[in-house]
XYZ file of C-alpha atoms in Angstrom:
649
model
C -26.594 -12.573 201.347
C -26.069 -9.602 199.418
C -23.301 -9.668 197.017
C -23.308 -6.368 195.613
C -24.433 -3.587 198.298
C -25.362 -0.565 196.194
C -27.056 1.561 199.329
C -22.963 2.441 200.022
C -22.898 5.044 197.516
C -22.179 8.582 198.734
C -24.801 10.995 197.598
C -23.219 13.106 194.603
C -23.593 16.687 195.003
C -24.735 19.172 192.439
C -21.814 21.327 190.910
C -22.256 24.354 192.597
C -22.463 22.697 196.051
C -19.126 20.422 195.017
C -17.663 23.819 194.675
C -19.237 25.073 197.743
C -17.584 21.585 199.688
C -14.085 21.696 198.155
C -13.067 25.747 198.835
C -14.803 25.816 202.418
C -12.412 23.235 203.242
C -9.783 24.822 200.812
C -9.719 27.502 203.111
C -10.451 25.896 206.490
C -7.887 23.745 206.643
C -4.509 25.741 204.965
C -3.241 29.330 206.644
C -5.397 31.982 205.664
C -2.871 35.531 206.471
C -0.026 36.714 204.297
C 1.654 39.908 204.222
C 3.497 41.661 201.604
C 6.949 42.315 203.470
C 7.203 37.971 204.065
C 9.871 37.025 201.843
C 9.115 35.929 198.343
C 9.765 32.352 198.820
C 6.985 32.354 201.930
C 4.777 33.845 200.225
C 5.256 31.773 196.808
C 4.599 28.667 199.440
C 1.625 30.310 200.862
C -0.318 30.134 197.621
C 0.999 27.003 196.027
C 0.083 25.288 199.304
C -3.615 26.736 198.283
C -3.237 25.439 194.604
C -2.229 21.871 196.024
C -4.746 21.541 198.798
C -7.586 22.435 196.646
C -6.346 19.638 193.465
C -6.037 17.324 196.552
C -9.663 17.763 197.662
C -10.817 17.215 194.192
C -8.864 14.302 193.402
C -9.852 13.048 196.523
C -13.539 13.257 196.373
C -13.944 12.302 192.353
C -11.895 9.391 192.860
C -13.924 8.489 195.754
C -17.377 8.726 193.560
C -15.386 6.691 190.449
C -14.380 3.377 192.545
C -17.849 3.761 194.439
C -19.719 3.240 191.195
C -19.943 -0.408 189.826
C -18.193 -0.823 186.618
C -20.451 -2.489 184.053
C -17.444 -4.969 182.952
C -16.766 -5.897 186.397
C -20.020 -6.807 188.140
C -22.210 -9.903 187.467
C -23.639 -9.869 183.810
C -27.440 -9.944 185.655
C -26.669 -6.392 187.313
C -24.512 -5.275 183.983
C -27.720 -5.958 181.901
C -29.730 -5.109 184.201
C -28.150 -1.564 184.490
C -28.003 -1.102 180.525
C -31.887 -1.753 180.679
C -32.378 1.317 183.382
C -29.866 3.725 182.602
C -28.193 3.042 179.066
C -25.101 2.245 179.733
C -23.477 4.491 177.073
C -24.843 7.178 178.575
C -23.658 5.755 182.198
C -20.192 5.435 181.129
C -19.841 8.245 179.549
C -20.794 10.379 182.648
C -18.232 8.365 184.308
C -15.561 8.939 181.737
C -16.711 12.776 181.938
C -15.645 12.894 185.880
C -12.848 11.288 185.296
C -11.546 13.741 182.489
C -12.080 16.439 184.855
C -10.168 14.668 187.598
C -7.398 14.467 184.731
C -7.959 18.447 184.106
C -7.559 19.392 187.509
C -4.369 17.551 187.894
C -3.020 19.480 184.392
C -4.528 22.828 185.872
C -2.546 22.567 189.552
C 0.594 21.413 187.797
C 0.612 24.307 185.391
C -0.192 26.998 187.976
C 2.363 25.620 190.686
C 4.806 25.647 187.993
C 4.275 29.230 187.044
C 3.782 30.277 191.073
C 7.697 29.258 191.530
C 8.689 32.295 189.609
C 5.938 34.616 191.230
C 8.008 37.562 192.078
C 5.566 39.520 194.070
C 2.463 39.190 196.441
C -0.076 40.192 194.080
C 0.966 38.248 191.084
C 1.532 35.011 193.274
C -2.487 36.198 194.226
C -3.239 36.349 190.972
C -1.782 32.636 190.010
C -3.673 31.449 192.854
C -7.053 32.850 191.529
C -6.591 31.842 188.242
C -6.024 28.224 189.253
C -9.176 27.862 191.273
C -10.965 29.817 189.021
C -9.961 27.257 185.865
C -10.941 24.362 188.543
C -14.077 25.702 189.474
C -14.704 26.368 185.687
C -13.973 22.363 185.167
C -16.407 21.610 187.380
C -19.524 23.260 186.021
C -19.003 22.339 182.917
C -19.756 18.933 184.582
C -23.313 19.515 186.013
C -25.600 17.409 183.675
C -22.940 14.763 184.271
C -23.247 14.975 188.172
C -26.940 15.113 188.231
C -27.302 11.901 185.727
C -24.855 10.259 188.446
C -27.209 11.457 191.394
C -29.638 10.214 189.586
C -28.680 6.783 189.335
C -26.958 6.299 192.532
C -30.757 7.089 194.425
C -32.233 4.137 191.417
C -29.385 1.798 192.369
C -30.160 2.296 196.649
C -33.586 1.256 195.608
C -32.695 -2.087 193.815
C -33.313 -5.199 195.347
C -30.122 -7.000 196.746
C -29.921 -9.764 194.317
C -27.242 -12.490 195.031
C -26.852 -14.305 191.610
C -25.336 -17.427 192.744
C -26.927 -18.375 195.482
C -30.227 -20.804 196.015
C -33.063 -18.789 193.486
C -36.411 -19.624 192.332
C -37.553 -17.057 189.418
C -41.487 -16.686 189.408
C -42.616 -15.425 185.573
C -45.512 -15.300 183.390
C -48.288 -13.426 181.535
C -49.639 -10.028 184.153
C -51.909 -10.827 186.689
C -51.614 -14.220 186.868
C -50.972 -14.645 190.593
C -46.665 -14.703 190.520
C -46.751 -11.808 193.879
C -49.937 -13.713 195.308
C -47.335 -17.144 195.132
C -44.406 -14.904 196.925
C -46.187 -13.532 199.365
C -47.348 -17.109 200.390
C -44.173 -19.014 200.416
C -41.479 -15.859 201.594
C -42.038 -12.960 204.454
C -42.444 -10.549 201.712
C -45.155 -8.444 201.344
C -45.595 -7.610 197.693
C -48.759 -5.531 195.833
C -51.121 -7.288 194.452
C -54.154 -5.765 192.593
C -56.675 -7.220 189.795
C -54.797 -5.310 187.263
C -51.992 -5.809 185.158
C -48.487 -4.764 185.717
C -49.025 -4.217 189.232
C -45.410 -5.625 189.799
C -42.956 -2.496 187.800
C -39.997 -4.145 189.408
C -37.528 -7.225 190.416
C -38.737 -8.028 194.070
C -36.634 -10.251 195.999
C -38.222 -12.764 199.144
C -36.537 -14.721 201.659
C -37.567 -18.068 202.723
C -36.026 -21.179 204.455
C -35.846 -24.992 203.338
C -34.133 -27.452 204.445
C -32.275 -25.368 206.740
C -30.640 -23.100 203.898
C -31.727 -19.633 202.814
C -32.993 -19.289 199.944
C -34.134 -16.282 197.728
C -37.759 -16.164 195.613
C -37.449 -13.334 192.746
C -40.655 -11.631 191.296
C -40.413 -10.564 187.756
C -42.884 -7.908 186.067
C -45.414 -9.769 183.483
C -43.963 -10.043 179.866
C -46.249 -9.614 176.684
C -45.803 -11.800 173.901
C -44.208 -9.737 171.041
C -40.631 -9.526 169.707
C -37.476 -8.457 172.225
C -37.177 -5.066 170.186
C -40.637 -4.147 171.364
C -40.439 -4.621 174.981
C -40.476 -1.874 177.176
C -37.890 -1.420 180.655
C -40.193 -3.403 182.610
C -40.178 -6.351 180.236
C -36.929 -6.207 179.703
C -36.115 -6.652 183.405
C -37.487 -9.773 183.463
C -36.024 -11.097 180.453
C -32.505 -10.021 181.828
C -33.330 -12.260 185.013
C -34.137 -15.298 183.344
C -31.288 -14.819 180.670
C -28.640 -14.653 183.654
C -29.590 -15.868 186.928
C -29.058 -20.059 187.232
C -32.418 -20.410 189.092
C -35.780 -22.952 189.331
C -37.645 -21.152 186.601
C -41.349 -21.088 188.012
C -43.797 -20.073 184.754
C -47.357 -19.700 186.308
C -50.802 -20.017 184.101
C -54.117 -18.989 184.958
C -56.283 -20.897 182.948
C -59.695 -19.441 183.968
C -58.428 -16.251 181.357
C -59.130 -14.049 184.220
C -55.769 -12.458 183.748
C -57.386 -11.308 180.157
C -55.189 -13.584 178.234
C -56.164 -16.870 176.808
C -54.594 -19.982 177.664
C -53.317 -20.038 173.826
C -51.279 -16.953 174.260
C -49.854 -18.011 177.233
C -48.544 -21.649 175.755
C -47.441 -19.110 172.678
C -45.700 -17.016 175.214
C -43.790 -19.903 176.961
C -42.524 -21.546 173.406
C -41.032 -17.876 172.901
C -38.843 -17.102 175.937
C -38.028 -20.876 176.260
C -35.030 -20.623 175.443
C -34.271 -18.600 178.410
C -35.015 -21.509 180.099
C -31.678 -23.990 178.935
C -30.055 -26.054 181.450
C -32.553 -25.083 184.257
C -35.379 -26.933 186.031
C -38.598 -25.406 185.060
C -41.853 -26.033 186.199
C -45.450 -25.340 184.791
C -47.858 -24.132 187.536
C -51.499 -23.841 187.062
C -52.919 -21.115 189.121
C -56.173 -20.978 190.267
C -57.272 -24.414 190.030
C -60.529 -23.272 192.406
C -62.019 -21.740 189.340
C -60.874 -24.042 186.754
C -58.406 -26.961 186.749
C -56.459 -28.893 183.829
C -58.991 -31.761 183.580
C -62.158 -28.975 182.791
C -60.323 -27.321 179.659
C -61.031 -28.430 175.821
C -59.162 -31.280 174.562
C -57.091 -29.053 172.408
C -55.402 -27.306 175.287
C -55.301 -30.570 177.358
C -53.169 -32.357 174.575
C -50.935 -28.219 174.255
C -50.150 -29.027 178.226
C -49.107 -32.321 177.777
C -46.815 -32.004 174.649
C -44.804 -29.170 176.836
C -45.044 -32.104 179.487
C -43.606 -34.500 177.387
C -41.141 -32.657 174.648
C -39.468 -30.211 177.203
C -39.510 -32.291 180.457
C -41.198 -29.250 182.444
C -43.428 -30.492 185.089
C -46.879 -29.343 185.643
C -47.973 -28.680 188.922
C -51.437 -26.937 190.138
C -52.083 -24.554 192.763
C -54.079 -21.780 194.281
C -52.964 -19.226 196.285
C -56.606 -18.402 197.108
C -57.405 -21.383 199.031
C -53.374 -22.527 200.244
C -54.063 -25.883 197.736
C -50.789 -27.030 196.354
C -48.700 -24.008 197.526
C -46.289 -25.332 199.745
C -45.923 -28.528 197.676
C -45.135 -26.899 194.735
C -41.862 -25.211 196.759
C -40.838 -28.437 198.426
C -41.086 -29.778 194.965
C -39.251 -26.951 193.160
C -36.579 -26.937 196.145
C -35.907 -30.005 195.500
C -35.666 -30.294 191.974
C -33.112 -27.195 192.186
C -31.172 -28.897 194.781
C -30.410 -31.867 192.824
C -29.569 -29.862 189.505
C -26.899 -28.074 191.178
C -25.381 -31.187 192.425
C -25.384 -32.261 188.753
C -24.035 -29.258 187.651
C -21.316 -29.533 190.066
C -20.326 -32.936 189.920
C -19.971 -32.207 186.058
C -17.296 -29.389 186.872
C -14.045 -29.741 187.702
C -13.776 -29.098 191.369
C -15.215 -32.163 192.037
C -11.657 -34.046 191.584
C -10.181 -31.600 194.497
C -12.990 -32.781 196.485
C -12.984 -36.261 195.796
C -8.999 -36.611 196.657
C -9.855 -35.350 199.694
C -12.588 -37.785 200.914
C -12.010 -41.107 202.032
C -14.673 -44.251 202.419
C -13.943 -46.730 205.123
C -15.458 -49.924 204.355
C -14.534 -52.443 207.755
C -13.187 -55.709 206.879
C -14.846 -58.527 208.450
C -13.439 -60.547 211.170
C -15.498 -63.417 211.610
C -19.013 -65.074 210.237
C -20.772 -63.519 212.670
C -23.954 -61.414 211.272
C -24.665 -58.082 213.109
C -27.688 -56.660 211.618
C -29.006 -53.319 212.210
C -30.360 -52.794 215.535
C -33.754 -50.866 215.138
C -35.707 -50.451 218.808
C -39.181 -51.580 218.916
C -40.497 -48.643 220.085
C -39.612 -46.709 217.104
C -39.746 -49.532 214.136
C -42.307 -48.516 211.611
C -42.815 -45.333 213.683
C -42.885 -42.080 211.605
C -42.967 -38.663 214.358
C -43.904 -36.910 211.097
C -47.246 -38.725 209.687
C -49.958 -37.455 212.267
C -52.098 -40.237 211.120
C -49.670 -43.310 212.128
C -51.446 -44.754 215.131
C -48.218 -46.370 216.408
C -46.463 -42.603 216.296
C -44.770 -41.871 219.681
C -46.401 -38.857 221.289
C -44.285 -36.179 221.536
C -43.954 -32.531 223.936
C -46.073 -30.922 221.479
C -49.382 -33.201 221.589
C -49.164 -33.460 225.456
C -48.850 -29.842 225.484
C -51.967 -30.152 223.508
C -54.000 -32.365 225.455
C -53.413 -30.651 228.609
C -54.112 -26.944 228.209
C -52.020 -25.652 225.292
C -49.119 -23.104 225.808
C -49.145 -21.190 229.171
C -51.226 -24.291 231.091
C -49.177 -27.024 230.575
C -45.406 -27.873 232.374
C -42.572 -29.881 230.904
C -42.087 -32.733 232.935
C -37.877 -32.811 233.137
C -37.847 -35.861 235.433
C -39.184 -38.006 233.675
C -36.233 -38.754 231.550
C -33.871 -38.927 234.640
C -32.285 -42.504 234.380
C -31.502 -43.681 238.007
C -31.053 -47.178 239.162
C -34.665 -46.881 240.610
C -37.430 -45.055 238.914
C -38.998 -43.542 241.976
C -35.727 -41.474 242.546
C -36.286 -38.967 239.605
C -39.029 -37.001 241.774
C -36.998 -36.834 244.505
C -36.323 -33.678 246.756
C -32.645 -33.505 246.129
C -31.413 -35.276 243.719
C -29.135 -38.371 242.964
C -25.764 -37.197 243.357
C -23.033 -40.095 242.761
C -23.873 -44.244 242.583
C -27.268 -43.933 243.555
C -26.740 -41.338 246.301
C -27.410 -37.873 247.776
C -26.703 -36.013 250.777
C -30.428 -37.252 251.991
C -28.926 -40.810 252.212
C -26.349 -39.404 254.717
C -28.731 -37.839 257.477
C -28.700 -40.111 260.545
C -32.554 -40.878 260.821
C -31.983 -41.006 264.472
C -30.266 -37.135 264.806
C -33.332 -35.467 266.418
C -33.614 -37.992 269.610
C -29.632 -37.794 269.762
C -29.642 -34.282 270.146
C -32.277 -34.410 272.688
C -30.128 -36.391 274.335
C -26.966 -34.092 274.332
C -29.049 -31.328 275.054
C -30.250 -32.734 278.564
C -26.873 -34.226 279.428
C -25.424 -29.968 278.879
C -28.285 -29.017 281.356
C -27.161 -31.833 283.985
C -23.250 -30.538 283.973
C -24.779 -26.731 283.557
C -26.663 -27.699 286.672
C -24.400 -29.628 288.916
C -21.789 -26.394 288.334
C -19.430 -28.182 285.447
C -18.898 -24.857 283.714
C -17.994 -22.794 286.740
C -14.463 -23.343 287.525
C -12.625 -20.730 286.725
C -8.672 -22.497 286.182
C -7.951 -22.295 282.522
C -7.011 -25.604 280.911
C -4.167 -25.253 279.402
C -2.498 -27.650 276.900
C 1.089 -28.222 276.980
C 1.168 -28.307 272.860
C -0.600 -24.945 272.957
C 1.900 -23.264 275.285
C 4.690 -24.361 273.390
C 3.265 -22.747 270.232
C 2.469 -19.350 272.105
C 6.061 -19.228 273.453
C 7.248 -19.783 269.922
C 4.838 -17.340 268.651
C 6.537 -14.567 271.012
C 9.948 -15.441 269.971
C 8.999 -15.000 266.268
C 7.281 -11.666 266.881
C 11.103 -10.493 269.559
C 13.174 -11.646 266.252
C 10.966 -10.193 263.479
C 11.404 -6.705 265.620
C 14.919 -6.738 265.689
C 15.064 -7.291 262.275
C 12.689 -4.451 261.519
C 15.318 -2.511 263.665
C 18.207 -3.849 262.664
C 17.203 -2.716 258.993
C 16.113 0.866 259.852
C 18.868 2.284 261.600
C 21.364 0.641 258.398
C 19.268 2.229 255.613
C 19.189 5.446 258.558
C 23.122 5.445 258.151
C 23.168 5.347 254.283
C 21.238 8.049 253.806
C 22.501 10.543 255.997
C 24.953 13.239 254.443
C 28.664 12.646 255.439
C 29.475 16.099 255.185
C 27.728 19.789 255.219
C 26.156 20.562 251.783
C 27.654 24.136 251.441
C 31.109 22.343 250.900
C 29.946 21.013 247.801
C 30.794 22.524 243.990
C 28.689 22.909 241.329
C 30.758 20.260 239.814
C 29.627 18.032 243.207
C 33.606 17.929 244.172
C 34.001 17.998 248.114
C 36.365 20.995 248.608
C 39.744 19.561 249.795
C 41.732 21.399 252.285
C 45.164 20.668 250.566
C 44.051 21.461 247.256
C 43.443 25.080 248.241
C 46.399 25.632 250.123
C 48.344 24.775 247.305
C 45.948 27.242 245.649
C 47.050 29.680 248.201
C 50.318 29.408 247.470
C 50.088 29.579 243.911
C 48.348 33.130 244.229
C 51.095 34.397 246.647
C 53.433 33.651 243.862
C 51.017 35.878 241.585
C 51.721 38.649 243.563
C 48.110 39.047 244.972
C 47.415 39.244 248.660
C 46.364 36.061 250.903
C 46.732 37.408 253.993
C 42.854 38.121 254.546
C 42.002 34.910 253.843
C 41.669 32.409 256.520
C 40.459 29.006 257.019
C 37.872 27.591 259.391
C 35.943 25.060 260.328
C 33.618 22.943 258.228
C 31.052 22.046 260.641
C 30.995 25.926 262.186
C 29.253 28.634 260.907
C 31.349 31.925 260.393
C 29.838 34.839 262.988
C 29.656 38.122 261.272
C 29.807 41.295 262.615
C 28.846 44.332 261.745
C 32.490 45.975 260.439
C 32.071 42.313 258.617
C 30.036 43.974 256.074
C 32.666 46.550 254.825
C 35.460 43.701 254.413
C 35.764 43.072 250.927
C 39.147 41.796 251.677
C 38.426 39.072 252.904
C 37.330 35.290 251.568
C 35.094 32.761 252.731
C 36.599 29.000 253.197
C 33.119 27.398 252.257
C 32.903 28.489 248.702
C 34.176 26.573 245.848
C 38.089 27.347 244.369
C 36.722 28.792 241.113
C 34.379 31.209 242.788
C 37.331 32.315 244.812
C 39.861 32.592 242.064
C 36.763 34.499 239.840
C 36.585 37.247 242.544
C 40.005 37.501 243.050
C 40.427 38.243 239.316
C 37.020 40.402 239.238
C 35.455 37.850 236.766
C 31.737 37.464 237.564
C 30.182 33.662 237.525
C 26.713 33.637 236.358
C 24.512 30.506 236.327
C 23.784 31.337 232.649
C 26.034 29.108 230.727
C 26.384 31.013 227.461
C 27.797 34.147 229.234
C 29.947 31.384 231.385
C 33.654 32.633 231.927
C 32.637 36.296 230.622
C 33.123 39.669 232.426
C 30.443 42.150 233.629
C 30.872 44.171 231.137
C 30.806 41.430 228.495
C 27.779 39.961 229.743
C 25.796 42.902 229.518
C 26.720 43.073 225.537
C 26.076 39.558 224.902
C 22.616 39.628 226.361
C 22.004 42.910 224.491
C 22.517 41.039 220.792
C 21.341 37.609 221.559
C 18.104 40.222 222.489
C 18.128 42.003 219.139
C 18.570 38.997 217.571
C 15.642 37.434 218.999
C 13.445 40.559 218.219
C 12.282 39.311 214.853
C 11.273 35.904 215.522
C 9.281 37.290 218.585
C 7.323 39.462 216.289
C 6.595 36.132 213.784
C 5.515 34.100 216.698
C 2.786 36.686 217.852
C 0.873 36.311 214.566
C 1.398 33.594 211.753
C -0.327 32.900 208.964
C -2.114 29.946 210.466
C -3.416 32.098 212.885
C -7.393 32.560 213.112
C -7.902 36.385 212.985
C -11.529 38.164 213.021
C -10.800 41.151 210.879
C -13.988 43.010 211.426
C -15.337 42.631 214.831
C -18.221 44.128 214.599
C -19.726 43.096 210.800
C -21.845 46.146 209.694
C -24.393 43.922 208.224
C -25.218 42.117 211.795
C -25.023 45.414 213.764
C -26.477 47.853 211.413
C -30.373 48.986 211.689
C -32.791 47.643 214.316
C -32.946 44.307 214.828
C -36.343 42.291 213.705
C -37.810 39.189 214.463
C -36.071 35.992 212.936
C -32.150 35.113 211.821
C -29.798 37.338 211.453
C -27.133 35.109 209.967
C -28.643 35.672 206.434
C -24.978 35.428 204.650
């Protein structure tokens, strides 16, 4: 229903809090340590990731508050006008343009300052650069405090605003003060307006809600209006002249011609000729308040023949009501409704979207077939028959006046049957219901069961008695054997199959040969291979004949003289490991030191050390790190503690 949904608008904080927000979470969210022996180009990226963060959060959170506020040339001319009359809209815009100048600034100020932190050629200048910059932003920003509290201002006017949807279903209630306009609301909507024997009780557009016809529709209450000239209205005048000028409602102008309001009935006929115009191209009604104190008919003949000319020059018809006594209230809605409902069908049938519509709808008139005449078919029951004139004799009673005649709400029961169409009345009451051509399960029951169970029952105590049930041979069915034996022959094959498939997937998995024959490379070691190995070494000049070969599958036995054999090899390690201590080259499992001696090793790992020594000392403590630098804050541990806070920074 509501179009434009003001109550969205952030609260804008004060300048010194804005500054407050934006360097909290300047320094929350970037690193927060530097030191002076980083290198220059770390430390130039320290700060100008400081100068950036901080335009960021400014750019973020004005251009948040500049789309959040309505623009006065974008909105609906009601809430434009409406806005100028409150605010000024100079003076709104202009606060708006001031915020966005200082977005602008900001930008400049970051751009200027990163520029000039790029050549920064020490820690404390670079500092410097940085301070400067947020000092020149904050200094932006104060300078725009009047223009943040006007904005504050405004945005807690604008949550307060009714939600106003110009183009929906409206009828405008106007008029002299104290005339009864919030008595008529709070009659015909659920809202619940003021209303006291004194003028300009209403200081404000209130919006009600009611239903008709099955739409919503909205009922607008607009502050009394003087008759002088536009220049000499004040804001709560002027709010209702803006409503009438813009919104395309039922314009509802209410009298009180018993002058209790403290204006004649002159004055007010004066008042309507002067803001009729505001009334062009929209159905507008005269009501007469308070006809229990004095109606049309009792008033001079001078202000009889006023009432009619307005009757009969301008078309606006006069309808009378009280809102004291209920007389005429709900009529006059229906009637207004109504009158609204068809002008907007006018309107739109005069517009051009009426051709799209048109194409698209098609009338199907049937063609007749014969001479035959089929006129309407209207039951008896219901011919002449109205279910909404109480007073019809021939009306057909409906749920509501039983429920009336027999107890009211709480006493009396709907009566669901009653409707049931069966083949034969006297089937809607019964137990269980029909189910299918006139049927239930109740048609089913033998009527006869109970004396034929009787019967069974005595002819199992006869056979129970004369020893029927006592043999003990089991009866056994030649179909039923036959499916037990094939039941057992099922269960033999499904075993063997279980079997069958265990000890298969038993064989793949089990290792072929000894795992301590196999390389890190996972080559089986090859008997031929390393003799040929062998010989290749003899030709080398080294000595094989320590080296022997076993078996796979047998463990060597060691002794204890074993121990002090260096010479000699063992068959079950890999060719590279033997070749590596044959040449005194050590294998490691550490692949960068791979294919390196002892000695070699040892001086590798030494550097690749070193090397790592300053990284190590940059991991244990970066800038991003949280650090407490004091840990015990003089100002929290100092002196004897009182009664309260202690967080007083």
């Amino acid at each position: 229903m509501a179009l434009y949904n003001f109550k969205r608008i952030q609260p804008v904080p004060a300048a010194n809090d804005f500054l407050d927000i934006v360097l909290s979470r300047t320094q929350r969210k970037t690193p927060t340590v530097i030191h002076k022996n980083y290198k220059i180009g770390r430390i130039r990226q320290f700060y100008m990731r400081k100068v950036k963060f901080t335009q960021d959060t400014f750019e973020e959170k004005l251009k948040a508050m500049l789309e959040e506020f309505p623009k006065l040339d974008d909105i609906h001319p009601f809430y434009a006008d409406l806005m100028n009359v409150l605010y000024d809209k100079d003076h709104y815009k202009l606060a708006l343009g001031q915020i966005n100048t200082a977005r602008h600034l900001i930008d400049q100020v970051a751009k200027e300052y990163v520029r000039l932190l790029k050549f920064g050629d020490s820690l404390y200048r670079c500092k410097q650069l940085k301070k400067a910059a947020l000092g020149r932003m904050a200094t932006i920003m104060k300078r725009q405090k009047d223009s943040l509290a006007y904005l504050e201002q405004v945005r807690q006017h604008l949550s307060r605003l009714p939600s106003i949807d110009p183009n929906t279903r409206t009828l405008l209630v106007c008029g002299y003060p104290n005339v009864g306009k919030s008595s008529f609301m709070n009659k015909v909507t659920r809202a619940d307006v003021d209303v006291q024997p004194y003028a300009f009780t209403t200081k404000s557009l209130f919006v009600g809600h009611m239903d008709y016809k099955y739409l919503r529709w909205q009922v607008i209450d607009t502050p009394g209006i003087l008759d002088h000239p536009l220049e000499q209205m004040n804001t709560i005048e002027m709010q209702s002249v803006t409503a009438l000028a813009h919104l395309r409602a039922c314009i509802l102008f209410f009298m009180d011609l018993s002058e209790h309001c403290g204006y004649s009935v002159e004055d007010q006929i004066k008042l309507y000729h002067n803001i009729k115009p505001l009334f062009t191209n929209k159905p507008t009604f005269i009501i007469i308040n308070k006809i229990d104190i004095v109606r049309p008919e009792d008033l001079p003949v001078e202000q009889q023949d006023m009432l009619k000319e307005i009757a009969e020059k301008d078309g606006a018809q006069i309808i009378q009501l009280s809102c004291f006594t209920d007389e005429g209230v709900m009529d006059a809605r229906n009637t207004a409704c109504e009158k609204l409902l068809t002008a907007r069908v006018e309107v739109k049938l005069k517009g051009q979207k009426i051709n799209d519509v048109i194409n698209k709808l098609h009338l199907a008139e049937p063609q007749a077939r014969d001479n035959v005449a089929r006129p309407p078919i209207i039951p008896e029951e219901v011919k002449g028959r109205s279910l909404f004139n109480l007073n019809d004799p021939n009306r057909r009673k409906l749920e509501r006046d039983l429920e009336a005649e027999n107890g009211g709400p709480g006493v009396y029961s709907v009566d669901l049957n009653k409707l049931y169409i069966f083949k034969d009345p006297e089937w809607r009451y019964d137990s269980i219901p029909e189910i299918i051509d006139g049927r239930n399960v109740a048609d089913f029951i033998d009527p006869d069961i109970q004396e034929k169970l009787d019967l069974l029952e005595r002819e199992e105590e006869r056979l129970e008695t004369e020893g029927f049930y006592d043999s003990t041979e089991e009866i056994v069915d030649s179909e039923d054997e036959a499916l037990r034996d094939l039941a057992t022959e099922i269960r033999e094959k499904k075993k063997f199959i279980i079997q069958a498939h265990r000890s298969k997937k038993m064989m793949k998995n089990r290792p072929i040969l000894p795992r301590t024959v196999k390389t890190k490379s996972n080559k089986f070691f090859n008997l031929s291979l390393w003799r040929k190995w062998k010989k290749q070494l003899g030709k080398l000049g080294l000595d094989t004949s320590a080296v022997r070969a076993r078996s796979l599958t047998r463990k060597r036995k060691r002794n204890d003289n074993d121990g002090d054999d260096s010479e000699q090899m063992d068959i079950d390690l890999p060719p590279n490991v033997l070749k590596s201590r044959r040449l005194g080259v050590s294998v490691s499992r550490d692949r960068s030191v791979a294919g390196l001696a002892v000695g070699q090793q040892k001086q590798t790992t030494k550097y690749r050390k070193f090397a790592q020594r300053r990284p190590n000392q940059f991991a244990k403590a970066g800038e991003a790190d949280r650090s407490i630098q004091v840990k015990r804050p003089k100002h929290l541990f100092s002196k004897k503690s009182g009664i309260g806070k202690r967080d007083w920074r």
